[in-house]
């Protein structure tokens, strides 16, 4: 213990984040690694997205987007203890606002991107705040159902809105060349990775701040938090507004990657996915949403196809939802703290030599 | 002239058909130890919940330093200087013991919306928390998650959370509830030491009659939601009505 304390700060920071740094390093070289192993260029062929490296870049960009979404969900669900079923609303609106800014503002690509990002984030922050204001007096499941109702209402309305071509949506063509995911997918890959890192650092910073500690207190015991003098509603509004803003960012990355905006980005999938990813990875941990998003999305991309074993062929794709459901039930029953939670707990049980190891959620700043 | 710090005026709380607190008026003098006793279900905890704002009264008013606080929410009353501990332990189970108390110390500060610096870098609150943990005898357990403390430890933590923000009025709802009897004197000594430092008003709900009789300036007796009697410990032990309702436990005083 003492030896660690006397080391300079940068060294301690480096040591305690060595795992994360290794992951980031791997992700930075990953496109080139795949390129080197398969012989396909990580830059595509003649400005066309061809080859294994480019394919895997898009898979990982999807993982990054879902990671950001899951981290934002974990902020309210895992750290503040508020269960919302309306998270898709922020993801979808972020996407729509970005799409409208790019295609309908009449501005140049760069200016439109900036405008869309600012408006989308602000609108979703304000909306989260207002939604919370109206409904946070409801507790637990009533709040969850209210948020679901609002999100579904917006989804249905936008699915019929002529301005955005109702259920067909509209394609995106006007975007800055540098991040155009068709021609410059590698840059887009690094942009998405950078945003994952920024979101991660922001949330970790927040959760270690005085405000973050209050959020944890609310999750742990809202009544007592009020009794010792915290106006818990204010903190919950802040958490929901921040989570809404981050989810909006994920939605923007998603529509630019797919070069299309449509009502499916408002569907309940984008609420259920981050929920499952957070639970499977580890609720209220820093790395849980990352592991959950990567684990679920990569396994879906890898297994979601037809397998031929001998003479029989098994089409897992058709049964993917079923398999996901089974995974979920198993995780909830066997690892109620999720993967990260269970791992940390197991390690702290073994490490008898270490100082009394707090349980996962007690530590909460550790991983 | 005795100054009233906290006052209940004809407080009433009804749960459906049940009147848990029935027209109770009471004045707590500044600097006193005012105990509220009564059999199980008398309405003592409900009365505390009305004073602290956890429940809204069906009727009646609450005054603090002459100000009507009947409609002030829970957290605002905490800021005014009213703190309370709970009969049923009410802590932050998955946070460390230190963090439980540090959060209580931080609650009255102006750093609650600092999103950027680490909470630990505001060392005043950590020091305050450690000081309080020392006082209640939990200093050595500071790094443990609160939920693994034994019951007695949780009761001490309950008290530490109350003490950390340094409230003027302390409402203690059966601080020794469920504690092993050999631990009771230690906890009561802690409470006595708080009193000796002066400036504090203590409202105490307690079943242990030895504790109540020796520690209180004034005792209020409640039964079935109603105020039954009020007086000094000597007056209360001599009171015939009280004896008839509460005989069994009053015997403890003599015994
Ligand atoms: N939230 C509630 N809803 C319905 N009834 C309640 C509620 N809280 C308390 N009561 C009822 O009000 C009455 C008074 O309860 P209270 O807890 O205030 O008693 P008490 O004097 O604190 O008892 P004890 O000594 O057992 O702690 C009891 O009959 C109880 O069942
Ligand atoms: Mg009680």
XYZ file of C-alpha atoms and ligand atoms in Angstrom:
654
model
C 0.000 0.000 0.000
C 2.612 2.506 1.115
C 4.935 1.782 -1.749
C 2.177 2.522 -4.225
C 1.353 5.810 -2.561
C 4.846 7.222 -2.775
C 5.063 6.666 -6.506
C 4.484 9.689 -8.716
C 0.967 10.342 -9.858
C 1.522 9.578 -13.532
C 2.934 6.209 -12.595
C -0.004 5.315 -10.434
C -2.421 6.490 -13.108
C -0.603 4.393 -15.666
C -0.573 1.333 -13.443
C -4.199 1.459 -12.461
C -5.273 1.903 -16.073
C -2.944 -0.596 -17.659
C -5.810 -2.842 -18.746
C -7.665 -0.014 -20.440
C -4.508 1.224 -22.123
C -3.860 -2.240 -23.499
C -7.381 -2.378 -24.932
C -7.030 1.066 -26.495
C -3.673 0.115 -27.973
C -5.175 -3.038 -29.444
C -8.104 -1.112 -30.918
C -5.781 1.475 -32.438
C -3.717 -1.121 -34.287
C -6.658 -3.466 -34.921
C -7.546 -2.279 -38.471
C -3.917 -2.549 -39.495
C -3.580 -5.904 -37.798
C -6.504 -7.310 -39.747
C -5.132 -5.689 -42.877
C -1.732 -7.262 -42.316
C -3.190 -10.704 -41.552
C -5.581 -10.802 -44.500
C -3.649 -8.742 -46.988
C -6.650 -6.396 -47.417
C -5.899 -2.702 -47.099
C -7.397 -0.981 -44.048
C -8.162 1.951 -46.346
C -10.379 -0.027 -48.720
C -9.862 -0.264 -52.445
C -9.969 2.860 -54.636
C -12.181 4.686 -52.159
C -14.564 1.727 -51.970
C -15.104 -0.063 -48.658
C -13.768 -3.461 -49.639
C -11.913 -6.172 -47.769
C -11.724 -7.775 -44.354
C -10.122 -4.863 -42.530
C -12.773 -2.404 -43.664
C -15.507 -4.906 -42.837
C -14.239 -5.401 -39.307
C -13.839 -1.672 -38.876
C -17.549 -1.246 -39.431
C -18.331 -4.043 -36.973
C -16.187 -2.332 -34.384
C -17.656 1.091 -35.103
C -21.032 -0.469 -34.322
C -19.570 -1.811 -31.094
C -18.242 1.665 -30.243
C -21.631 3.247 -30.844
C -23.404 0.662 -28.702
C -20.729 1.084 -26.037
C -21.393 4.809 -25.833
C -25.115 4.117 -25.682
C -24.674 1.470 -22.977
C -22.358 3.734 -20.956
C -24.964 6.482 -21.035
C -27.625 4.022 -19.943
C -25.401 2.780 -17.149
C -25.071 6.348 -15.898
C -28.746 6.472 -14.984
C -29.473 2.787 -14.465
C -26.236 1.574 -12.919
C -24.960 4.638 -11.093
C -28.083 6.607 -10.206
C -30.483 3.683 -9.876
C -33.159 5.122 -12.150
C -34.750 2.609 -14.520
C -35.805 4.201 -17.789
C -37.325 2.355 -20.739
C -37.175 5.395 -22.963
C -33.506 5.635 -23.798
C -34.073 4.995 -27.519
C -35.768 8.375 -27.666
C -32.473 10.195 -27.165
C -30.541 7.918 -29.493
C -33.166 8.320 -32.203
C -33.701 12.042 -31.820
C -29.957 12.626 -31.858
C -29.856 10.743 -35.147
C -32.809 12.584 -36.635
C -31.517 15.997 -35.654
C -28.117 15.243 -37.136
C -29.784 13.922 -40.287
C -31.959 17.004 -40.660
C -29.006 19.297 -40.064
C -26.931 17.543 -42.742
C -29.650 17.172 -45.344
C -32.106 19.985 -44.747
C -30.191 22.906 -43.267
C -28.693 23.912 -46.617
C -25.342 24.403 -44.924
C -22.027 22.997 -45.998
C -21.141 19.588 -44.595
C -18.797 20.756 -41.832
C -21.056 23.538 -40.582
C -24.090 21.264 -40.751
C -22.296 18.565 -38.770
C -21.378 21.037 -36.062
C -24.873 22.502 -35.999
C -26.482 19.058 -35.812
C -24.157 17.956 -33.024
C -24.796 21.047 -30.918
C -28.563 21.157 -31.447
C -28.957 17.399 -31.016
C -27.042 17.327 -27.766
C -28.782 20.395 -26.374
C -32.267 19.245 -27.382
C -31.759 15.797 -25.893
C -30.326 17.260 -22.702
C -33.274 19.594 -22.298
C -35.714 16.851 -23.208
C -34.203 14.497 -20.645
C -34.480 17.230 -18.069
C -38.128 17.950 -18.919
C -39.074 14.288 -19.056
C -37.526 13.809 -15.659
C -39.226 16.883 -14.291
C -42.633 15.635 -15.333
C -42.168 12.056 -14.326
C -39.451 11.611 -11.740
C -41.877 12.071 -8.933
C -43.060 8.673 -10.049
C -40.954 5.961 -8.537
C -39.453 2.826 -9.993
C -41.552 0.972 -12.487
C -44.042 3.820 -12.975
C -41.282 6.090 -14.136
C -39.985 3.349 -16.439
C -43.413 2.902 -18.029
C -43.884 6.620 -18.453
C -40.580 6.922 -20.300
C -41.492 3.955 -22.494
C -44.801 5.584 -23.372
C -43.162 8.891 -24.327
C -40.496 7.193 -26.421
C -43.038 5.039 -28.247
C -45.287 8.021 -28.884
C -42.447 9.951 -30.465
C -41.424 6.892 -32.506
C -44.954 6.458 -33.863
C -45.312 10.134 -34.598
C -42.021 10.435 -36.420
C -42.748 7.178 -38.251
C -45.656 9.048 -39.864
C -44.120 12.483 -40.210
C -44.030 13.486 -43.876
C -41.140 15.921 -43.352
C -38.805 13.014 -42.644
C -40.441 10.680 -45.196
C -42.455 8.815 -42.581
C -41.446 5.161 -42.248
C -39.009 5.301 -45.157
C -36.721 7.865 -43.592
C -34.159 9.617 -45.752
C -30.589 8.985 -46.899
C -27.598 11.063 -45.862
C -25.214 12.190 -48.561
C -23.980 15.542 -47.310
C -21.205 14.828 -44.849
C -17.611 15.953 -44.364
C -15.353 13.964 -46.651
C -12.888 13.277 -43.873
C -15.334 11.217 -41.850
C -17.360 9.830 -44.709
C -17.622 6.207 -43.570
C -17.744 4.901 -47.122
C -14.568 6.497 -48.379
C -12.743 7.207 -45.146
C -13.938 4.496 -42.845
C -10.662 4.296 -40.983
C -10.934 7.938 -39.910
C -14.487 7.320 -38.820
C -13.301 4.308 -36.864
C -10.790 6.438 -34.979
C -13.338 9.183 -34.426
C -15.803 6.712 -32.879
C -13.036 5.195 -30.746
C -12.028 8.651 -29.569
C -15.608 9.407 -28.576
C -15.794 6.146 -26.618
C -12.657 7.148 -24.724
C -13.938 10.658 -24.050
C -17.295 9.346 -22.828
C -15.598 6.783 -20.627
C -13.275 9.353 -19.065
C -16.092 11.828 -18.607
C -18.297 9.317 -16.808
C -15.473 8.087 -14.635
C -14.539 11.613 -13.746
C -18.143 12.453 -12.983
C -18.642 9.407 -10.810
C -15.578 10.238 -8.742
C -16.683 13.829 -8.236
C -18.802 15.054 -5.336
C -21.816 15.024 -7.656
C -21.166 11.452 -8.730
C -21.008 10.370 -5.114
C -24.432 11.857 -4.566
C -25.726 9.872 -7.551
C -24.392 6.703 -5.940
C -26.070 7.667 -2.686
C -29.361 8.068 -4.526
C -28.978 4.640 -6.092
C -28.163 3.131 -2.737
C -30.881 4.757 -0.683
C -32.774 7.731 -2.002
C -34.727 8.326 1.193
C -31.639 8.586 3.286
C -29.974 10.820 0.713
C -32.902 13.205 1.123
C -32.854 12.890 4.876
C -29.227 14.042 5.009
C -30.045 17.063 2.871
C -29.814 16.217 -0.822
C -32.558 17.391 -3.108
C -32.373 14.135 -5.012
C -34.656 15.206 -7.849
C -32.095 17.759 -9.032
C -29.343 15.162 -9.195
C -31.524 12.664 -10.998
C -32.480 15.315 -13.550
C -28.829 16.080 -14.084
C -28.024 12.395 -14.607
C -30.870 11.903 -17.070
C -30.004 15.036 -19.000
C -26.345 13.995 -19.279
C -27.274 10.450 -20.271
C -29.658 11.839 -22.900
C -26.917 14.028 -24.341
C -24.463 11.143 -24.576
C -27.081 8.836 -26.116
C -27.813 11.534 -28.690
C -24.154 11.486 -29.655
C -24.324 7.724 -30.165
C -27.385 8.165 -32.388
C -25.522 10.713 -34.512
C -22.593 8.360 -35.035
C -25.077 5.641 -35.960
C -26.882 7.563 -38.716
C -23.668 8.817 -40.251
C -22.265 5.284 -40.313
C -25.412 3.955 -41.983
C -25.863 7.047 -44.143
C -29.549 6.847 -43.462
C -32.100 8.158 -40.984
C -35.294 6.229 -40.337
C -37.762 5.545 -37.531
C -36.045 2.244 -36.652
C -33.473 4.281 -34.697
C -36.277 5.267 -32.331
C -37.377 1.689 -31.802
C -37.321 0.023 -28.428
C -34.298 -2.016 -29.582
C -32.101 0.911 -28.641
C -33.505 0.809 -25.149
C -33.378 -2.953 -24.702
C -29.873 -3.400 -26.135
C -28.096 -1.019 -23.766
C -30.163 -2.410 -20.907
C -29.083 -5.980 -21.665
C -25.505 -4.933 -22.343
C -25.296 -3.111 -19.046
C -26.801 -5.964 -17.071
C -24.693 -8.636 -18.731
C -21.499 -6.602 -18.503
C -22.060 -5.387 -14.972
C -24.458 -2.749 -13.704
C -22.805 0.202 -12.035
C -19.256 -0.649 -13.107
C -17.114 1.340 -15.498
C -16.084 -1.478 -17.780
C -19.347 -3.446 -17.664
C -21.106 -1.576 -20.496
C -18.001 -1.892 -22.679
C -17.741 -5.630 -22.143
C -21.490 -6.069 -22.496
C -21.667 -4.098 -25.746
C -18.624 -5.761 -27.272
C -19.653 -9.232 -26.120
C -23.220 -9.063 -27.333
C -22.610 -7.257 -30.580
C -19.565 -9.237 -31.637
C -21.240 -12.540 -30.840
C -24.266 -11.443 -32.813
C -22.107 -10.546 -35.805
C -20.109 -13.750 -35.569
C -22.874 -16.254 -34.851
C -25.773 -14.609 -36.596
C -25.558 -16.760 -39.733
C -25.945 -20.270 -41.027
C -23.581 -22.925 -39.744
C -23.111 -26.201 -41.547
C -22.056 -29.030 -39.298
C -21.648 -32.226 -41.296
C -24.885 -32.703 -43.163
C -27.086 -30.558 -40.959
C -27.152 -26.813 -41.196
C -28.101 -24.666 -38.276
C -29.280 -21.159 -38.900
C -28.487 -19.339 -35.705
C -29.558 -16.065 -37.247
C -33.191 -17.061 -37.063
C -32.838 -18.001 -33.433
C -30.565 -15.179 -32.349
C -33.176 -13.509 -30.164
C -33.868 -16.808 -28.471
C -30.172 -17.379 -27.802
C -29.812 -13.845 -26.509
C -32.753 -14.431 -24.201
C -31.150 -17.587 -22.847
C -27.803 -15.845 -22.340
C -29.596 -13.110 -20.482
C -31.471 -15.488 -18.188
C -28.278 -17.431 -17.447
C -26.325 -14.275 -16.663
C -29.005 -12.904 -14.397
C -29.278 -16.194 -12.522
C -25.610 -17.152 -12.355
C -23.892 -13.761 -12.335
C -26.347 -11.336 -10.819
C -23.607 -8.692 -10.728
C -22.843 -9.150 -14.405
C -19.507 -10.250 -15.780
C -17.401 -7.444 -14.365
C -19.178 -7.457 -11.016
C -18.744 -11.181 -10.566
C -15.125 -11.067 -11.634
C -14.231 -8.258 -9.236
C -15.997 -9.962 -6.387
C -14.283 -13.257 -7.099
C -10.899 -11.558 -7.205
C -11.473 -9.674 -3.983
C -12.494 -12.898 -2.239
C -9.282 -14.566 -3.296
C -7.051 -11.640 -2.489
C -6.905 -12.201 1.258
C -3.565 -10.434 1.434
C -5.057 -7.231 0.130
C -6.678 -4.666 2.317
C -10.321 -5.451 3.084
C -11.648 -5.499 -0.420
C -14.867 -3.627 -0.880
C -17.499 -5.333 -2.985
C -17.850 -4.197 -6.523
C -20.479 -1.636 -6.035
C -18.780 -0.425 -2.918
C -15.572 0.185 -4.770
C -17.188 1.476 -7.864
C -14.296 3.660 -8.690
C -11.848 0.818 -9.021
C -12.827 -0.783 -12.290
C -37.558 31.828 29.826
C -37.228 28.530 28.003
C -36.811 28.886 24.314
C -38.691 26.439 22.090
C -36.665 25.218 19.137
C -39.015 22.644 17.669
C -42.743 22.574 18.048
C -45.571 20.326 16.903
C -49.019 21.891 16.851
C -51.950 19.476 16.840
C -50.194 17.080 14.517
C -52.290 14.308 13.094
C -51.467 11.512 10.699
C -53.987 9.074 9.394
C -53.249 5.925 7.384
C -56.584 4.892 5.951
C -58.720 4.222 8.987
C -55.792 4.155 11.386
C -54.875 7.336 13.211
C -51.187 6.822 13.921
C -50.619 10.279 15.404
C -53.660 11.910 16.933
C -53.587 15.628 17.687
C -50.177 15.704 19.285
C -48.824 19.060 20.427
C -45.360 19.266 21.863
C -42.637 21.801 22.491
C -38.990 20.901 22.579
C -36.823 23.318 24.538
C -33.492 24.322 23.061
C -30.614 22.436 24.604
C -32.780 19.827 26.286
C -32.972 16.080 26.011
C -36.592 15.358 25.349
C -37.589 11.700 25.316
C -40.681 10.235 23.747
C -41.758 6.897 25.102
C -44.717 4.653 24.563
C -45.592 1.045 23.774
C -45.037 -0.459 20.328
C -47.237 1.115 17.717
C -47.826 4.228 19.830
C -46.917 6.413 16.857
C -43.448 7.584 17.908
C -41.739 6.863 14.604
C -44.639 8.311 12.663
C -44.360 11.440 14.785
C -40.652 11.675 13.920
C -41.515 11.243 10.257
C -43.866 14.205 10.522
C -41.272 16.358 12.261
C -38.596 15.594 9.668
C -40.843 15.816 6.627
C -40.775 12.201 5.509
C -44.564 12.253 5.852
C -46.947 15.122 5.294
C -49.349 15.507 8.195
C -53.069 15.025 7.669
C -53.515 18.018 9.926
C -51.475 20.300 12.111
C -48.218 22.189 11.834
C -44.530 21.921 12.616
C -42.474 24.926 13.701
C -38.721 25.239 13.854
C -37.282 28.311 15.545
C -40.667 29.932 15.159
C -40.828 29.279 11.427
C -43.610 27.152 9.958
C -41.882 24.235 8.245
C -44.942 22.021 7.757
C -44.498 22.102 3.996
C -40.720 22.171 3.819
C -39.374 19.025 2.140
C -37.163 16.534 3.904
C -33.885 17.822 2.511
C -34.612 21.447 3.369
C -35.271 20.571 6.984
C -31.893 18.876 7.052
C -30.347 22.137 5.867
C -32.162 24.035 8.593
C -30.379 21.880 11.155
C -32.773 19.029 11.871
C -31.085 15.653 11.677
C -32.509 12.252 12.441
C -31.422 8.689 12.820
C -33.630 5.779 11.958
C -35.012 2.957 14.050
C -34.592 0.598 11.115
C -31.038 1.051 9.902
C -31.099 3.248 6.850
C -27.629 3.450 5.341
C -25.975 3.296 1.902
C -25.310 -0.437 1.927
C -22.820 -0.841 -0.932
C -20.738 2.224 -0.196
C -17.899 2.151 2.299
C -18.463 3.173 5.895
C -16.315 6.245 5.284
C -18.241 7.182 2.149
C -21.548 6.853 4.014
C -20.414 9.441 6.524
C -18.475 11.582 4.038
C -21.626 11.984 1.967
C -23.486 13.181 5.025
C -20.705 15.672 5.764
C -20.700 16.888 2.161
C -24.468 17.384 2.061
C -24.454 20.885 3.538
C -21.548 22.117 1.444
C -21.379 24.077 -1.771
C -19.394 21.430 -3.652
C -22.311 19.188 -4.524
C -22.338 20.301 -8.131
C -18.625 20.216 -8.781
C -18.449 17.632 -11.521
C -14.780 17.758 -12.171
C -12.559 17.328 -9.148
C -12.339 14.119 -7.186
C -14.556 14.022 -4.143
C -11.576 12.908 -2.033
C -9.685 16.067 -2.891
C -12.079 18.014 -0.682
C -10.287 16.732 2.377
C -12.360 18.688 4.915
C -15.239 16.297 4.472
C -13.069 13.223 4.727
C -11.536 14.592 7.912
C -14.927 15.389 9.321
C -16.148 11.887 8.483
C -13.134 10.265 10.111
C -13.555 12.428 13.183
C -17.165 11.314 13.573
C -16.246 7.681 12.939
C -13.655 7.991 15.692
C -16.307 9.359 18.012
C -18.720 6.476 17.465
C -15.926 3.907 17.447
C -16.002 2.875 13.809
C -12.722 4.392 12.681
C -11.127 1.008 12.088
C -13.967 -0.089 9.846
C -13.879 2.996 7.615
C -12.798 1.095 4.504
C -15.369 -1.683 4.750
C -18.568 -1.751 2.743
C -21.352 -0.699 5.099
C -23.475 -3.779 4.519
C -20.928 -6.157 5.996
C -20.877 -4.405 9.372
C -22.462 -6.357 12.215
C -25.741 -5.003 13.497
C -24.133 -3.011 16.300
C -21.746 -1.438 13.825
C -24.624 -0.446 11.574
C -26.304 1.273 14.516
C -23.120 3.230 15.152
C -22.936 4.130 11.476
C -26.536 5.277 11.613
C -25.519 7.654 14.384
C -22.379 8.784 12.551
C -24.403 9.707 9.454
C -26.637 11.811 11.671
C -23.717 13.531 13.403
C -21.529 14.290 10.385
C -23.368 17.432 9.202
C -23.467 18.684 12.804
C -27.224 19.303 13.133
C -28.640 21.471 15.883
C -31.545 19.195 16.649
C -30.947 15.470 16.738
C -33.941 13.186 16.495
C -32.833 9.747 17.593
C -35.291 6.946 16.896
C -34.319 4.051 19.142
C -30.579 4.378 18.571
C -29.962 1.139 20.457
C -32.653 -0.865 18.628
C -31.617 -4.487 18.336
C -28.187 -3.902 19.874
C -26.675 -6.397 22.256
C -27.258 -5.043 25.767
C -23.545 -4.819 26.561
C -23.092 -2.411 23.637
C -25.834 -0.060 24.791
C -23.814 1.864 27.428
C -21.099 2.657 24.877
C -23.573 4.147 22.420
C -25.351 6.071 25.157
C -22.009 7.408 26.353
C -21.404 8.710 22.850
C -24.762 10.438 22.890
C -24.060 11.857 26.349
C -20.745 13.240 25.125
C -22.520 14.999 22.273
C -24.820 16.548 24.785
C -22.012 17.664 27.043
C -20.398 19.617 24.259
C -23.498 21.749 24.433
C -25.585 23.585 21.903
C -27.488 20.512 20.829
C -31.104 19.588 21.334
C -31.877 15.895 21.444
C -35.231 14.253 20.901
C -34.947 10.627 21.874
C -37.249 7.684 21.309
C -36.064 4.791 23.413
C -37.490 1.672 25.011
C -34.718 1.213 27.527
C -36.162 2.886 30.633
C -32.865 3.138 32.457
C -31.503 5.160 29.605
C -34.594 7.332 29.330
C -34.892 8.061 33.040
C -31.256 8.970 33.488
C -30.715 10.968 30.286
C -33.889 13.025 29.857
C -34.880 16.494 30.960
C -38.439 16.021 29.787
C -40.366 12.879 28.921
C -43.456 12.714 26.732
C -45.529 9.552 26.836
C -47.552 8.509 23.814
C -50.136 5.776 23.546
C -52.286 4.816 20.546
C -51.237 7.960 18.734
C -52.223 10.258 21.569
C -50.148 12.276 23.980
C -50.682 10.654 27.360
C -48.476 12.599 29.737
C -45.513 14.931 29.865
C -43.127 15.814 32.651
C -39.779 15.315 34.287
C -38.542 11.753 34.753
C -39.660 11.860 38.398
C -43.140 13.072 37.480
C -43.500 10.447 34.790
C -42.463 7.541 37.004
C -44.983 8.700 39.590
C -47.787 9.129 37.073
C -50.574 6.592 37.667
C -51.974 6.671 34.107
C -48.553 6.086 32.664
C -47.980 3.211 35.015
C -51.207 1.524 34.008
C -50.387 1.725 30.294
C -46.743 1.161 30.556
C -46.314 -0.732 33.760
C -44.056 -3.538 32.618
C -41.319 -1.362 31.344
C -41.459 1.192 34.115
C -40.690 -1.628 36.506
C -37.256 -1.701 34.979
C -36.504 1.633 36.574
C -36.809 0.331 40.067
C -35.292 -3.051 39.252
N -46.510 4.012 6.332
C -47.485 3.476 7.103
N -48.631 3.017 6.535
C -49.604 2.487 7.288
N -49.549 2.366 8.604
C -48.441 2.802 9.247
C -47.354 3.377 8.521
N -46.381 3.720 9.397
C -46.845 3.362 10.612
N -48.064 2.824 10.533
C -48.878 2.380 11.658
O -48.980 3.444 12.569
C -48.902 2.973 13.898
C -47.788 3.659 14.614
O -46.555 3.153 14.122
P -45.151 3.726 14.574
O -44.122 3.015 13.784
O -45.180 5.187 14.485
O -45.076 3.257 16.075
P -43.871 3.339 17.092
O -44.365 4.040 18.294
O -42.685 3.877 16.449
O -43.673 1.806 17.432
P -42.331 1.020 17.800
O -42.060 1.254 19.239
O -42.677 -0.400 17.518
O -41.278 1.530 16.913
C -48.737 1.452 13.830
O -50.006 0.863 13.991
C -48.235 1.237 12.429
O -48.647 -0.009 11.938
Mg -40.824 3.260 16.035
